[in-house]
Short mmCIF file of C-alpha atoms in Angstrom, two decimals:
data_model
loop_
_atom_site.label_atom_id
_atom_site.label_comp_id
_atom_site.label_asym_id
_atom_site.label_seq_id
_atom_site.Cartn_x
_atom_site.Cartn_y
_atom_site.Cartn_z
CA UNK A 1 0.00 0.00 0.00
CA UNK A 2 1.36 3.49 -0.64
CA UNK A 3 0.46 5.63 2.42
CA UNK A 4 1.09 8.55 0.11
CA UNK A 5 -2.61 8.42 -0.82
CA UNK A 6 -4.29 8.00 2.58
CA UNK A 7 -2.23 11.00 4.20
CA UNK A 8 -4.53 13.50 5.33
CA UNK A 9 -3.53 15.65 7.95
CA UNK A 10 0.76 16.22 9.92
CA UNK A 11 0.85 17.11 14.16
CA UNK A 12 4.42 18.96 13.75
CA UNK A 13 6.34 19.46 16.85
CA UNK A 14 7.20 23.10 17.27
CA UNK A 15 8.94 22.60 20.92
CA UNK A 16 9.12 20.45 23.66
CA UNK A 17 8.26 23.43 26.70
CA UNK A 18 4.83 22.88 28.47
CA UNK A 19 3.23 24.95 31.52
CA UNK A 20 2.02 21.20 32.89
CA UNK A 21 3.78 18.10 34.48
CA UNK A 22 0.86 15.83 33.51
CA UNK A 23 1.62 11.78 34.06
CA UNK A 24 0.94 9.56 31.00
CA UNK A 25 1.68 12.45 28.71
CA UNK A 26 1.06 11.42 25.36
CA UNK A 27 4.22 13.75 24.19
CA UNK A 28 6.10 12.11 27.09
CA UNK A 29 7.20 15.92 28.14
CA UNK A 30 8.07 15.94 31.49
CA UNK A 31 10.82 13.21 30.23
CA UNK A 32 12.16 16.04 28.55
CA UNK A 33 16.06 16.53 29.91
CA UNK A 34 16.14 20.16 27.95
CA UNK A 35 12.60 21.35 26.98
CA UNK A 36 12.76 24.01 24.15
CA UNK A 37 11.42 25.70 21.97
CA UNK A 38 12.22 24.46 18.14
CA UNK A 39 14.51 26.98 15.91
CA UNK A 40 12.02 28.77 13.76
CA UNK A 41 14.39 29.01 10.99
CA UNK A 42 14.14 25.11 11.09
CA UNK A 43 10.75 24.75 11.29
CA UNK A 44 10.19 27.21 8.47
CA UNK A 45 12.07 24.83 6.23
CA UNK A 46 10.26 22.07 7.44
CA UNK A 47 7.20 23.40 6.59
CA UNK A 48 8.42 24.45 3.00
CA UNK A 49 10.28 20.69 2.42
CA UNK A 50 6.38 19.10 3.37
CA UNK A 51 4.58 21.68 0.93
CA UNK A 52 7.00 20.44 -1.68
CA UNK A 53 6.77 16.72 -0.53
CA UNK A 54 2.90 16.76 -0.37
CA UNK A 55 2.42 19.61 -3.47
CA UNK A 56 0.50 17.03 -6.15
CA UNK A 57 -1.57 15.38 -2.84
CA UNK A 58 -2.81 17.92 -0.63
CA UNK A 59 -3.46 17.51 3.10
CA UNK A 60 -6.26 18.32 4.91
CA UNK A 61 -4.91 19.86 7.59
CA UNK A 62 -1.10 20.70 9.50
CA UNK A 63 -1.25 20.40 13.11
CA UNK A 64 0.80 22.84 15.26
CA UNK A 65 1.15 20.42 18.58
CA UNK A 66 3.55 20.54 21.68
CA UNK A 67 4.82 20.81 24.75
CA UNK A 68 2.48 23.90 24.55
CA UNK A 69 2.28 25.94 21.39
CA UNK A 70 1.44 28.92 22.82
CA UNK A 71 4.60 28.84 24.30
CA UNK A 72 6.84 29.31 21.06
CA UNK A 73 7.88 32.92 20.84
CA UNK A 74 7.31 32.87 17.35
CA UNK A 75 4.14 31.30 17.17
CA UNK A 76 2.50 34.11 14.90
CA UNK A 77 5.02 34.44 12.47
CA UNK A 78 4.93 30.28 12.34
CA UNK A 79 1.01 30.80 11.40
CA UNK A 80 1.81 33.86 9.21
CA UNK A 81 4.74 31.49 7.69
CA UNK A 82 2.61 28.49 7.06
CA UNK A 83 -0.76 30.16 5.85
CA UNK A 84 0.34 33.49 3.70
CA UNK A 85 1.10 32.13 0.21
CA UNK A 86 1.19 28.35 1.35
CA UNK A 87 -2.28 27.94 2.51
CA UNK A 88 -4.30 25.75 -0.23
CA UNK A 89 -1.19 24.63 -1.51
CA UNK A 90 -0.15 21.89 0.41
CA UNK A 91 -3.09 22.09 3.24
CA UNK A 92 -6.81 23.12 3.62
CA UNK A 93 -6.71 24.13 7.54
CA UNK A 94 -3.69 24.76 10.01
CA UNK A 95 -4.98 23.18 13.73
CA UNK A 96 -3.54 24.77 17.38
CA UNK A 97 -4.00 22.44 20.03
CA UNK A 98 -3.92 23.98 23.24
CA UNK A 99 -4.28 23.00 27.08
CA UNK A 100 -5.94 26.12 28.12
CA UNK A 101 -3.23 27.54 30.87
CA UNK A 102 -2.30 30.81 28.75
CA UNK A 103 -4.84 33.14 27.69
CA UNK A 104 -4.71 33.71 23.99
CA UNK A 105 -3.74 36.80 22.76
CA UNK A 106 -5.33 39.63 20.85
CA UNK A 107 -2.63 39.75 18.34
CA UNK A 108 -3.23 35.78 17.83
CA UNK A 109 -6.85 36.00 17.49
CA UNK A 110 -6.19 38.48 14.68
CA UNK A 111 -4.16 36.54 13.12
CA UNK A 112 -5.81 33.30 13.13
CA UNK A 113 -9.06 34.72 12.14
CA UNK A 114 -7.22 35.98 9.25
CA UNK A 115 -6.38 32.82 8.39
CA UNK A 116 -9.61 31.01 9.54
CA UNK A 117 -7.28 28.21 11.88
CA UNK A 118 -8.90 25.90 13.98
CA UNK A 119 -8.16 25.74 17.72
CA UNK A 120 -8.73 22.44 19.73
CA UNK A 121 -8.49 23.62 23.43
CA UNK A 122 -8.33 20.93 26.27
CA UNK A 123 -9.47 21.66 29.21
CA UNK A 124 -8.12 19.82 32.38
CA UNK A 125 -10.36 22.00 35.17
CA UNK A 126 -10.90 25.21 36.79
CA UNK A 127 -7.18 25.10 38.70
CA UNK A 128 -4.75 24.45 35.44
CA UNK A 129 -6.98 25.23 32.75
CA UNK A 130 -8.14 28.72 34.13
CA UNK A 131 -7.87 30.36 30.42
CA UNK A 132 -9.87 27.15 28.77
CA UNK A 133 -13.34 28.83 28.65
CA UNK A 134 -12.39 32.35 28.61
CA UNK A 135 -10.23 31.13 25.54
CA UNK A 136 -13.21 29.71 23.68
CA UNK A 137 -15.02 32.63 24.68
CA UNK A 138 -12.61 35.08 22.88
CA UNK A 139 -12.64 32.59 19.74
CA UNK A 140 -16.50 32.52 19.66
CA UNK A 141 -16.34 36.43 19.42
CA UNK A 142 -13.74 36.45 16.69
CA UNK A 143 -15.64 34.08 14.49
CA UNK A 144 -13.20 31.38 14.71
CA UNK A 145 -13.83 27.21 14.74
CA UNK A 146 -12.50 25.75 17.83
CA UNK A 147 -13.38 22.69 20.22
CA UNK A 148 -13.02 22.30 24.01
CA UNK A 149 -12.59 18.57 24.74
CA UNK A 150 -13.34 17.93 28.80
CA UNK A 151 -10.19 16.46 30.63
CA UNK A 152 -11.67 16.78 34.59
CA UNK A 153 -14.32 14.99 36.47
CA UNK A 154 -16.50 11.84 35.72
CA UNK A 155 -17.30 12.79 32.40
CA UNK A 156 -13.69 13.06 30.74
CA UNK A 157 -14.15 13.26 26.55
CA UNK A 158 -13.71 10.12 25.23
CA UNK A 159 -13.15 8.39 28.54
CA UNK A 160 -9.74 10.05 29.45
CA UNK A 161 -6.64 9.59 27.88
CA UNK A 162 -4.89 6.68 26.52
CA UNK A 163 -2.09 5.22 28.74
CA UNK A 164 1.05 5.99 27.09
CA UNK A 165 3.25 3.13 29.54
CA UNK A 166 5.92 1.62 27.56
CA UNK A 167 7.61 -1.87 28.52
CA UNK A 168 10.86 -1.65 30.35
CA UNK A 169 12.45 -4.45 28.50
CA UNK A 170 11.41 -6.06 24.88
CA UNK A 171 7.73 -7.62 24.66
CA UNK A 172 7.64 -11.64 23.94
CA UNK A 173 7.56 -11.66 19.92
CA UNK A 174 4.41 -13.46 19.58
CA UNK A 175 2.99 -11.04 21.60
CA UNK A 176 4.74 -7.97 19.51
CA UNK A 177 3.55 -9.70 16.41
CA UNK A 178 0.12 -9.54 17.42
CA UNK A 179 -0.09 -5.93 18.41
CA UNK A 180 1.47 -4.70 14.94
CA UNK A 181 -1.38 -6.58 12.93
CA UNK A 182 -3.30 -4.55 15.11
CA UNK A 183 -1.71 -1.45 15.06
CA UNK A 184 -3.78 1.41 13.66
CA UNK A 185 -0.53 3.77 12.96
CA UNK A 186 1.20 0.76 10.84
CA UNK A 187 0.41 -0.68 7.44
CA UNK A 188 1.69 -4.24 8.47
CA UNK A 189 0.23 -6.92 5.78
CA UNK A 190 -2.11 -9.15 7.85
CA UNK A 191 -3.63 -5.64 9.24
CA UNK A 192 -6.27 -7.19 11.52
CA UNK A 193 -7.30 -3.78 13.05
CA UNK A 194 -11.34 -2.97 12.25
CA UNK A 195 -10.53 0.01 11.62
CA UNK A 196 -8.49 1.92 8.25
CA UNK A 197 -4.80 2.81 9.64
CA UNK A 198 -4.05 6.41 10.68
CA UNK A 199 -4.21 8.69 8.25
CA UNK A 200 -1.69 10.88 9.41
CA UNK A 201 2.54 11.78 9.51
CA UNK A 202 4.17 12.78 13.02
CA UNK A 203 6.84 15.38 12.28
CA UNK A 204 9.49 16.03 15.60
CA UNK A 205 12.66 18.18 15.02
CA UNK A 206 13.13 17.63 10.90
CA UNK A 207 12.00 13.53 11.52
CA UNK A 208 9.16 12.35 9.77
CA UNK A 209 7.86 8.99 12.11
CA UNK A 210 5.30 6.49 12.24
CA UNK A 211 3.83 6.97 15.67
CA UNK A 212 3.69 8.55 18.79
CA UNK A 213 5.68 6.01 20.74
CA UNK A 214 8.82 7.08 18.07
CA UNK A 215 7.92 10.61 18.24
CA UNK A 216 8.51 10.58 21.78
CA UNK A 217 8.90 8.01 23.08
CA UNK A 218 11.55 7.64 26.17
CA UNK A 219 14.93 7.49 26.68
CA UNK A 220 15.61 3.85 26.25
CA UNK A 221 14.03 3.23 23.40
CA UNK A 222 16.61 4.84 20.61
CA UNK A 223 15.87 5.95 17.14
CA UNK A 224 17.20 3.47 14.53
CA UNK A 225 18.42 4.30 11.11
CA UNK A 226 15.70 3.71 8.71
CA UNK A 227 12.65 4.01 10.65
CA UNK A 228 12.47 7.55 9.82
CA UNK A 229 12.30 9.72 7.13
CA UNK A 230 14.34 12.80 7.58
CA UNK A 231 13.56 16.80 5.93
CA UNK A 232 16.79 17.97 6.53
CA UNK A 233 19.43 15.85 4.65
CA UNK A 234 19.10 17.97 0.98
CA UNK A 235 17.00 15.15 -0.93
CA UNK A 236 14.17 16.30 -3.53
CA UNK A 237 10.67 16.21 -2.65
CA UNK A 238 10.62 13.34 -5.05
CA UNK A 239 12.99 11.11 -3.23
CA UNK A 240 11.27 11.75 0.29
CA UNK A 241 8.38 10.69 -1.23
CA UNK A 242 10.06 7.66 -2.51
CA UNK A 243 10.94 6.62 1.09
CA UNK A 244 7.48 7.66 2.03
CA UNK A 245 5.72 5.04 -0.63
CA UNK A 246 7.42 2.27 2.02
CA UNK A 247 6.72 3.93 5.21
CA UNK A 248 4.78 2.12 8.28
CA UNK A 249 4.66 -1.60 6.15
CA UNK A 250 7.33 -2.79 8.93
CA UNK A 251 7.64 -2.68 12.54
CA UNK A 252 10.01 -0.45 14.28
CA UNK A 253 12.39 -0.73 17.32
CA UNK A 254 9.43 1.01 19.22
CA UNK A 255 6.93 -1.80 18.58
CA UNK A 256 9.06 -4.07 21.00
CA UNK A 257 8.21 -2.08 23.61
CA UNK A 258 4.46 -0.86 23.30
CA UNK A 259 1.75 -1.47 25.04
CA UNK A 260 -1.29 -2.82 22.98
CA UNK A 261 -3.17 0.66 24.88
CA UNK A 262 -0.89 2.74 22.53
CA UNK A 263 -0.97 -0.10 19.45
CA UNK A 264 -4.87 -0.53 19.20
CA UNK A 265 -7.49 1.67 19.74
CA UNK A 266 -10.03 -1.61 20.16
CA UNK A 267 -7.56 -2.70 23.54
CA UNK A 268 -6.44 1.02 24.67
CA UNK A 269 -6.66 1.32 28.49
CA UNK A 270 -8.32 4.46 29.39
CA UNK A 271 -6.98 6.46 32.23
CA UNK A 272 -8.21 10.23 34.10
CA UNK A 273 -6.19 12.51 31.96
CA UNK A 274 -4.01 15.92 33.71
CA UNK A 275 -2.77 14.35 36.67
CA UNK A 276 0.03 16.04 37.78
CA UNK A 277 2.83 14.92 39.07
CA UNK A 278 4.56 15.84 42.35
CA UNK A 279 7.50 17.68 43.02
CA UNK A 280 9.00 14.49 44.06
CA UNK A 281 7.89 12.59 40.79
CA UNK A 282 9.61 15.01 38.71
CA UNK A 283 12.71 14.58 40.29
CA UNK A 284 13.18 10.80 40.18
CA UNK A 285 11.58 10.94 36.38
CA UNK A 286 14.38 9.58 34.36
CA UNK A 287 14.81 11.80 31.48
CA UNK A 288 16.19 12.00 27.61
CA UNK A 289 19.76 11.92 27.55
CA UNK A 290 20.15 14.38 24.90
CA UNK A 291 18.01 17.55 23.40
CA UNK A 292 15.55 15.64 21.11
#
């Protein structure tokens, strides 16, 4: 199968900085030895190598995810960057997800209703989220398309998060095996997931990956040559796409140690999303040995 056609929307990573220390983070960021924000220069070129990469197959939308986005300095000229004289090129929509901590600014709002981007705000309760509803409040009045997905209380959207625990040590094979035919990120032959696979890239630091396990996943679980596609080595759109074409149809290093909650959305073990962890937790977290 060639994933090229069932692409439809990118998360990119602009930087690894959030305002919460939540456990079972699905961007693993209080792991994070070095949170920071991404180069913009970087990202910039990023954004122009996908444009080229995804010119003849358009997307339906580019996610700006974190850490926090809000938190990049740059964040406006990033949306500026990716919309003015990109937007409809590459794209329909560019998406800010948000976990409703920082109010969002006037000069934003502007901006983004310029551009008619979509803001998903998650709200994790009255004590972290305390800009969440006065957020969506401010969007309503500008005219612009946003959601507020509930993270607090009994009645958590979609039941909560999904637990993001990965294995210590390697998973029996058989069992690995098992939970790739049923991965819904992979395009494994013997797919035995009721569901299509995901229809979407992860993008972290120049890397194009399969899932979010690789995206972030922790420390002891390494990147391996060849189990990513990379923006930033000087090969044509054409011969990213060529790697692209073969993308996801094997397992990666990361499968050995996932948990069939990340793998399969049919087994995923829900848990109460936006716990935070103590001051203690976040000391004894181990962390990633380098900036990544």
């Amino acid at each position: 199968m060639n994933i090229l056609d069932t692409i439809k929307w990118i998360p990119l990573a602009i930087n690894t900085v959030c305002n919460l220390h939540c456990k079972d983070c699905n961007s693993f960021t209080p792991y994070h030895k070095n949170p920071h924000n991404f180069n913009t220069e970087d990202l910039k070129r990023d954004i122009d190598k996908i444009f080229e990469v995804f010119a003849g197959t358009p997307l339906e939308r580019l996610d700006y995810v974190g850490g926090e986005p809000l938190l990049h300095p740059d964040l406006i000229e990033l949306v500026d960057y990716a919309m003015d004289g990109h937007g409809g090129k590459a794209f329909q929509r560019l998406h800010i997800v948000t976990n409703g901590v920082l109010p969002i600014s006037d000069e934003l709002i502007e901006t983004c209703k310029k551009y008619q981007v979509y803001f998903l705000v998650d709200d994790y309760g009255p004590e972290l989220s305390r800009n969440a509803h006065l957020n969506c409040e401010k969007l309503e009045k500008a005219g612009i398309e946003h959601r507020m997905n509930k993270y607090w209380g009994e009645d958590q959207y979609f039941g909560g998060w999904w637990s993001t625990q990965m294995s210590k040590q390697p998973n029996d094979p058989e069992y690995v095996d098992r939970c790739v035919r049923e991965c819904w990120e992979l395009f494994i032959s013997g797919h035995t997931h009721n569901e299509p696979p995901c229809n979407h890239l992860h993008i972290k630091d120049g890397k194009i990956m399969s899932c979010d396990a690789q995206t972030f996943g922790l420390n002891y679980i390494p990147l391996v040559e060849g189990e990513y596609v990379s923006l930033r080595t000087g090969e044509t759109a054409e011969e990213i796409r060529e790697k692209l074409r073969k993308f996801k149809q094997k397992p990666i290093e990361h499968c050995k140690y996932c948990e069939i909650g990340i793998a399969s959305k049919k087994h995923a073990k829900r848990i109460p999303a936006g716990v935070q962890l103590t001051e203690e937790e976040r000391r004894t977290l181990g962390k990633f040995a380098g900036d990544y």
